Structure formats: structure tokens, C-alpha cells
Amino acid sequence: QKEVEQNSGPLSVPEGAIASLNCTYSDRGSQSFFWYRQYSGKSPELIMSIYSNGDKEDGRFTAQLNKASQYVSLLIRDSQPSDSATYLCASYTNTGNQFYFGTGTSLTVIP
Amino acid sequence: GAGVSQSPSNKVTEKGKDVELRCDPISGHTALYWYRQSLGQGLEFLIYFQGNSAPDKSGLPSDRFSAERTGGSVSTLTIQRTQQEDSAVYLCASSFQGRSYEQYFGPGTRLTVT
């Protein structure tokens, strides 16, 4: 079982819709969770971090964390074609200072 | 401020040659990570440095791979006797452990072994 699992997609949404990206993790000791966006041919770019249960909003992005269910999600409101990218979910645990990345979900926003 | 920088951005080498890849982390960041990403694949963890502690080398795929971090700052990843399967993008990331653990990535070095 992988530490962090994501649906590889591809996920397609029309422009203006809400894109919902999901991630589960296996280590209950994980403390911090991150979402990265990676455009084709580019390196990952941090877009959201979340540490506590609940929602965290930043502009059009909302990260949601449910530690009881070991579930992290990213909502992108008013999706734009420029949001088309692969989104990587990551977790951090201070046991061994381990970072774990999912394999990413490919998102396409259709104009 | 300045982000993570890596050099070279591209490297083409012949099979069997040694290569060195360099990473300059964000100033003040105590942790430095190396990853490898093959085309269309996820991130593969290679090695992790934290301050002056012994590095976590658990992700290095073979003894041809080694890395060092001098003065707690710049890091060099060395691949000896390169093989075609070493072709990938090598990514470096740094973070400030003890604050947010957020990792920031450099632009990567694209290595092609011919």
C-alpha cells in the first residue's frame, strides 16, 4: 500500500466548474499535508498546505483535511484552463522526517 | 527572495560517464531533498539532508548514486558510471524544518544518458 494515494485521472471539468481532487494517506502520524501543482515540463509548485482538520481557503482553492478518515482534498472553484496540470498530494510525518508524495491527478479544464 | 536553484538545467552524457548535479537551497532552509522524476511518472525520493545530521540515503537506487551537502547549504548529487535508465529529471527541494515543513522545488536538471 502506498503512503499517499490519488486517483490518477484524468479528470476533466468545464471552465467555471468546481474541480475536486482527492487523496488518502495511510500513516496516522502524518501531521502536515500539501498540494502541489505541476505543469507539464515544469517542477512542482506548492499551492496549499493544511495542518488541522477542516477547511482552509486561499482564493479559488480550498483544502480540506479529515484526519479521522485520513483524507485530504483540494477544491478549485471557477476552474480556468490555466488550472490544467497535474496535482500532487503530499504528507509529512516527523517520524523519520518523511515526506510522501502521491503519483498525481491530471486535471484538464475544458474552455 | 531567491528560490531553489539547480544546475545545469540540462545535461546530456554518454553511458558510463560520471555526472554531478548541483542544488542551491533557499537561504536559511535547513532541510534539502533530492527526487527523481521519470517521464510521466511520480516523484521518487532519493536522499534527504537535515542540518548536520547524517543524511537519509534510503531512496538511493544503487551505490552509483551519492550526494553531499557542504556547509549545510549547497548539495551535489553524483551519479557514477551512468546508465540509460538514469535518464530523468532530478529535482531538488528545500524546507525550513520546525516551522512549516513546506518544500519548495528547484527547476530541476534534465539528465539524458545516451
CSV table of C-alpha atoms in Angstrom, one decimal:
chain,number,residue,atom,x,y,z
A,1,GLN,CA,0.0,0.0,0.0
A,2,LYS,CA,1.3,3.4,-0.9
A,3,GLU,CA,1.6,6.0,1.8
A,4,VAL,CA,-0.3,8.6,-0.2
A,5,GLU,CA,-2.8,7.5,-2.9
A,6,GLN,CA,-4.5,9.6,-5.5
A,7,ASN,CA,-6.8,8.8,-8.4
A,8,SER,CA,-4.5,9.4,-11.5
A,9,GLY,CA,-7.4,10.7,-13.6
A,10,PRO,CA,-7.5,12.2,-16.0
A,11,LEU,CA,-10.2,14.5,-14.5
A,12,SER,CA,-11.9,16.8,-16.9
A,13,VAL,CA,-14.1,19.7,-15.9
A,14,PRO,CA,-15.7,22.6,-17.9
A,15,GLU,CA,-14.4,26.1,-17.4
A,16,GLY,CA,-16.1,27.7,-14.4
A,17,ALA,CA,-16.9,24.4,-12.7
A,18,ILE,CA,-15.6,23.2,-9.4
A,19,ALA,CA,-12.7,20.6,-9.7
A,20,SER,CA,-12.5,18.2,-6.8
A,21,LEU,CA,-9.2,16.3,-6.2
A,22,ASN,CA,-8.9,13.7,-3.6
A,23,CYS,CA,-6.1,12.0,-1.7
A,24,THR,CA,-5.9,9.4,1.1
A,25,TYR,CA,-2.9,8.6,3.3
A,26,SER,CA,-2.0,5.6,5.4
A,27,ASP,CA,0.2,7.0,8.2
A,28,ARG,CA,-2.0,8.2,11.1
A,29,GLY,CA,1.1,10.0,12.4
A,30,SER,CA,1.2,12.3,9.4
A,31,GLN,CA,0.9,15.9,10.6
A,32,SER,CA,1.1,18.1,7.6
A,33,PHE,CA,-0.4,17.9,4.1
A,34,PHE,CA,0.4,19.7,0.9
A,35,TRP,CA,-1.0,20.2,-2.6
A,36,TYR,CA,1.4,20.9,-5.4
A,37,ARG,CA,0.6,21.9,-9.0
A,38,GLN,CA,2.9,20.6,-11.7
A,39,TYR,CA,2.6,21.9,-15.3
A,40,SER,CA,4.0,19.7,-18.0
A,41,GLY,CA,7.8,20.0,-18.2
A,42,LYS,CA,7.9,22.1,-15.0
A,43,SER,CA,8.7,21.4,-11.4
A,44,PRO,CA,6.1,21.1,-8.7
A,45,GLU,CA,4.8,24.4,-7.2
A,46,LEU,CA,3.3,24.5,-3.7
A,47,ILE,CA,-0.2,25.8,-3.8
A,48,MET,CA,-1.7,24.8,-0.4
A,49,SER,CA,-0.7,23.4,2.9
A,50,ILE,CA,-3.0,22.3,5.7
A,51,TYR,CA,-2.3,21.1,9.2
A,52,SER,CA,-5.6,21.0,11.1
A,53,ASN,CA,-8.9,19.3,10.5
A,54,GLY,CA,-11.4,21.3,8.5
A,55,ASP,CA,-11.1,23.6,5.6
A,56,LYS,CA,-8.5,26.1,4.5
A,57,GLU,CA,-9.3,28.6,1.8
A,58,ASP,CA,-6.9,30.6,-0.4
A,59,GLY,CA,-8.5,32.4,-3.3
A,60,ARG,CA,-10.2,29.9,-5.6
A,61,PHE,CA,-8.5,27.0,-3.7
A,62,THR,CA,-9.9,25.2,-0.7
A,63,ALA,CA,-8.0,22.4,1.0
A,64,GLN,CA,-10.0,20.0,3.3
A,65,LEU,CA,-8.5,17.7,5.9
A,66,ASN,CA,-10.2,14.9,7.7
A,67,LYS,CA,-7.7,13.1,9.9
A,68,ALA,CA,-10.2,10.5,11.2
A,69,SER,CA,-10.8,9.4,7.7
A,70,GLN,CA,-7.2,10.0,6.6
A,71,TYR,CA,-8.5,12.0,3.7
A,72,VAL,CA,-7.3,15.2,2.1
A,73,SER,CA,-9.0,17.1,-0.8
A,74,LEU,CA,-8.5,20.1,-2.9
A,75,LEU,CA,-11.3,22.1,-4.4
A,76,ILE,CA,-10.7,24.5,-7.2
A,77,ARG,CA,-13.6,26.9,-7.8
A,78,ASP,CA,-14.3,28.7,-11.0
A,79,SER,CA,-11.8,26.4,-12.8
A,80,GLN,CA,-9.8,28.0,-15.6
A,81,PRO,CA,-7.9,26.5,-18.5
A,82,SER,CA,-4.7,27.6,-16.8
A,83,ASP,CA,-5.5,25.2,-13.9
A,84,SER,CA,-4.9,22.3,-16.3
A,85,ALA,CA,-2.0,20.5,-14.7
A,86,THR,CA,-1.1,17.5,-12.6
A,87,TYR,CA,-1.9,18.0,-8.9
A,88,LEU,CA,0.3,16.2,-6.3
A,89,CYS,CA,-0.8,15.4,-2.8
A,90,ALA,CA,1.9,15.1,-0.2
A,91,SER,CA,2.1,14.3,3.5
A,92,TYR,CA,4.7,14.9,6.2
A,93,THR,CA,5.4,12.9,9.4
A,94,ASN,CA,8.1,13.8,11.8
A,95,THR,CA,8.7,10.1,12.4
A,96,GLY,CA,11.9,9.9,10.4
A,97,ASN,CA,11.1,13.3,8.8
A,98,GLN,CA,9.3,11.5,6.0
A,99,PHE,CA,7.6,13.2,3.1
A,100,TYR,CA,5.4,11.1,0.9
A,101,PHE,CA,4.1,12.2,-2.5
A,102,GLY,CA,1.2,10.7,-4.4
A,103,THR,CA,1.5,10.0,-8.1
A,104,GLY,CA,-0.7,12.9,-9.0
A,105,THR,CA,-4.0,13.6,-10.6
A,106,SER,CA,-4.1,15.0,-14.1
A,107,LEU,CA,-6.7,17.8,-14.4
A,108,THR,CA,-7.9,19.3,-17.7
A,109,VAL,CA,-10.2,22.3,-17.7
A,110,ILE,CA,-12.1,22.5,-20.9
A,111,PRO,CA,-12.8,26.0,-22.3
B,1,GLY,CA,13.6,36.2,-2.3
B,2,ALA,CA,15.6,33.8,-4.3
B,3,GLY,CA,14.2,30.3,-4.8
B,4,VAL,CA,15.9,27.0,-5.1
B,5,SER,CA,18.3,26.9,-8.0
B,6,GLN,CA,19.8,23.9,-9.8
B,7,SER,CA,22.5,23.5,-12.4
B,8,PRO,CA,22.9,22.5,-15.1
B,9,SER,CA,19.3,22.7,-16.4
B,10,ASN,CA,20.1,20.1,-19.0
B,11,LYS,CA,22.8,17.5,-19.1
B,12,VAL,CA,23.5,15.0,-21.9
B,13,THR,CA,26.1,12.4,-21.1
B,14,GLU,CA,27.4,9.2,-22.6
B,15,LYS,CA,26.7,5.9,-20.8
B,16,GLY,CA,29.4,5.1,-18.4
B,17,LYS,CA,30.4,8.7,-17.6
B,18,ASP,CA,30.0,10.4,-14.2
B,19,VAL,CA,27.8,13.4,-13.7
B,20,GLU,CA,27.4,16.0,-10.9
B,21,LEU,CA,24.2,17.9,-10.4
B,22,ARG,CA,24.1,20.9,-8.1
B,23,CYS,CA,21.4,22.4,-5.9
B,24,ASP,CA,21.4,25.7,-4.1
B,25,PRO,CA,18.6,25.7,-1.5
B,26,ILE,CA,16.7,28.7,-0.3
B,27,SER,CA,18.8,30.6,2.2
B,28,GLY,CA,18.1,29.6,5.8
B,29,HIS,CA,16.4,26.3,4.9
B,30,THR,CA,17.7,23.5,7.0
B,31,ALA,CA,16.4,20.5,5.0
B,32,LEU,CA,17.2,19.5,1.5
B,33,TYR,CA,15.7,16.7,-0.6
B,34,TRP,CA,16.6,15.1,-3.9
B,35,TYR,CA,14.0,13.4,-6.0
B,36,ARG,CA,14.0,11.8,-9.4
B,37,GLN,CA,11.0,12.0,-11.9
B,38,SER,CA,10.9,9.9,-15.0
B,39,LEU,CA,8.7,11.0,-17.9
B,40,GLY,CA,5.1,10.7,-16.9
B,41,GLN,CA,5.9,9.3,-13.5
B,42,GLY,CA,5.6,10.4,-9.9
B,43,LEU,CA,8.4,11.7,-7.7
B,44,GLU,CA,10.9,9.1,-6.5
B,45,PHE,CA,12.6,10.1,-3.2
B,46,LEU,CA,16.4,9.8,-3.3
B,47,ILE,CA,18.1,11.4,-0.3
B,48,TYR,CA,17.4,13.9,2.5
B,49,PHE,CA,19.7,16.2,4.5
B,50,GLN,CA,18.6,17.9,7.7
B,51,GLY,CA,21.1,20.3,9.3
B,52,ASN,CA,24.2,18.5,10.4
B,53,SER,CA,22.5,15.1,10.9
B,54,ALA,CA,23.5,12.1,8.9
B,55,PRO,CA,21.6,12.1,5.6
B,56,ASP,CA,18.7,9.6,5.0
B,57,LYS,CA,20.0,7.7,2.0
B,58,SER,CA,17.2,5.2,1.9
B,59,GLY,CA,16.0,6.2,-1.5
B,60,LEU,CA,19.2,6.0,-3.4
B,61,PRO,CA,18.7,3.3,-6.1
B,62,SER,CA,22.2,2.0,-6.2
B,63,ASP,CA,25.7,2.6,-4.9
B,64,ARG,CA,26.4,4.5,-8.1
B,65,PHE,CA,24.5,7.4,-6.6
B,66,SER,CA,25.9,9.6,-3.8
B,67,ALA,CA,25.2,13.1,-2.5
B,68,GLU,CA,26.8,15.5,-0.2
B,69,ARG,CA,25.9,18.8,1.3
B,70,THR,CA,28.7,21.2,2.2
B,71,GLY,CA,28.3,23.7,5.0
B,72,GLY,CA,24.7,22.9,5.4
B,73,SER,CA,23.9,24.7,2.2
B,74,VAL,CA,24.8,23.6,-1.4
B,75,SER,CA,24.3,20.0,-2.3
B,76,THR,CA,25.8,17.9,-5.1
B,77,LEU,CA,24.3,14.7,-6.4
B,78,THR,CA,26.8,12.5,-8.2
B,79,ILE,CA,25.9,9.6,-10.4
B,80,GLN,CA,28.8,7.4,-11.4
B,81,ARG,CA,29.0,5.2,-14.5
B,82,THR,CA,25.7,6.5,-15.7
B,83,GLN,CA,23.2,4.1,-17.3
B,84,GLN,CA,20.4,4.8,-19.7
B,85,GLU,CA,17.8,4.1,-17.0
B,86,ASP,CA,19.3,7.1,-15.1
B,87,SER,CA,17.7,9.4,-17.6
B,88,ALA,CA,15.2,11.5,-15.8
B,89,VAL,CA,14.6,14.9,-14.3
B,90,TYR,CA,16.4,15.3,-11.0
B,91,LEU,CA,14.6,17.7,-8.6
B,92,CYS,CA,15.9,19.3,-5.5
B,93,ALA,CA,13.7,20.8,-2.8
B,94,SER,CA,14.4,22.6,0.4
B,95,SER,CA,12.3,23.4,3.5
B,96,PHE,CA,12.6,25.1,6.9
B,97,GLN,CA,12.1,22.2,9.3
B,98,GLY,CA,10.5,23.3,12.5
B,99,ARG,CA,8.3,25.9,11.0
B,100,SER,CA,6.0,24.7,8.3
B,101,TYR,CA,7.9,21.8,6.6
B,102,GLU,CA,6.7,23.2,3.2
B,103,GLN,CA,9.0,22.0,0.5
B,104,TYR,CA,10.0,24.3,-2.4
B,105,PHE,CA,11.3,22.8,-5.5
B,106,GLY,CA,14.0,24.0,-7.9
B,107,PRO,CA,13.5,23.9,-11.7
B,108,GLY,CA,15.2,20.5,-12.0
B,109,THR,CA,18.1,19.1,-14.1
B,110,ARG,CA,17.0,17.0,-17.1
B,111,LEU,CA,19.6,14.3,-17.5
B,112,THR,CA,19.8,12.3,-20.7
B,113,VAL,CA,22.1,9.3,-20.9
B,114,THR,CA,22.9,8.3,-24.5
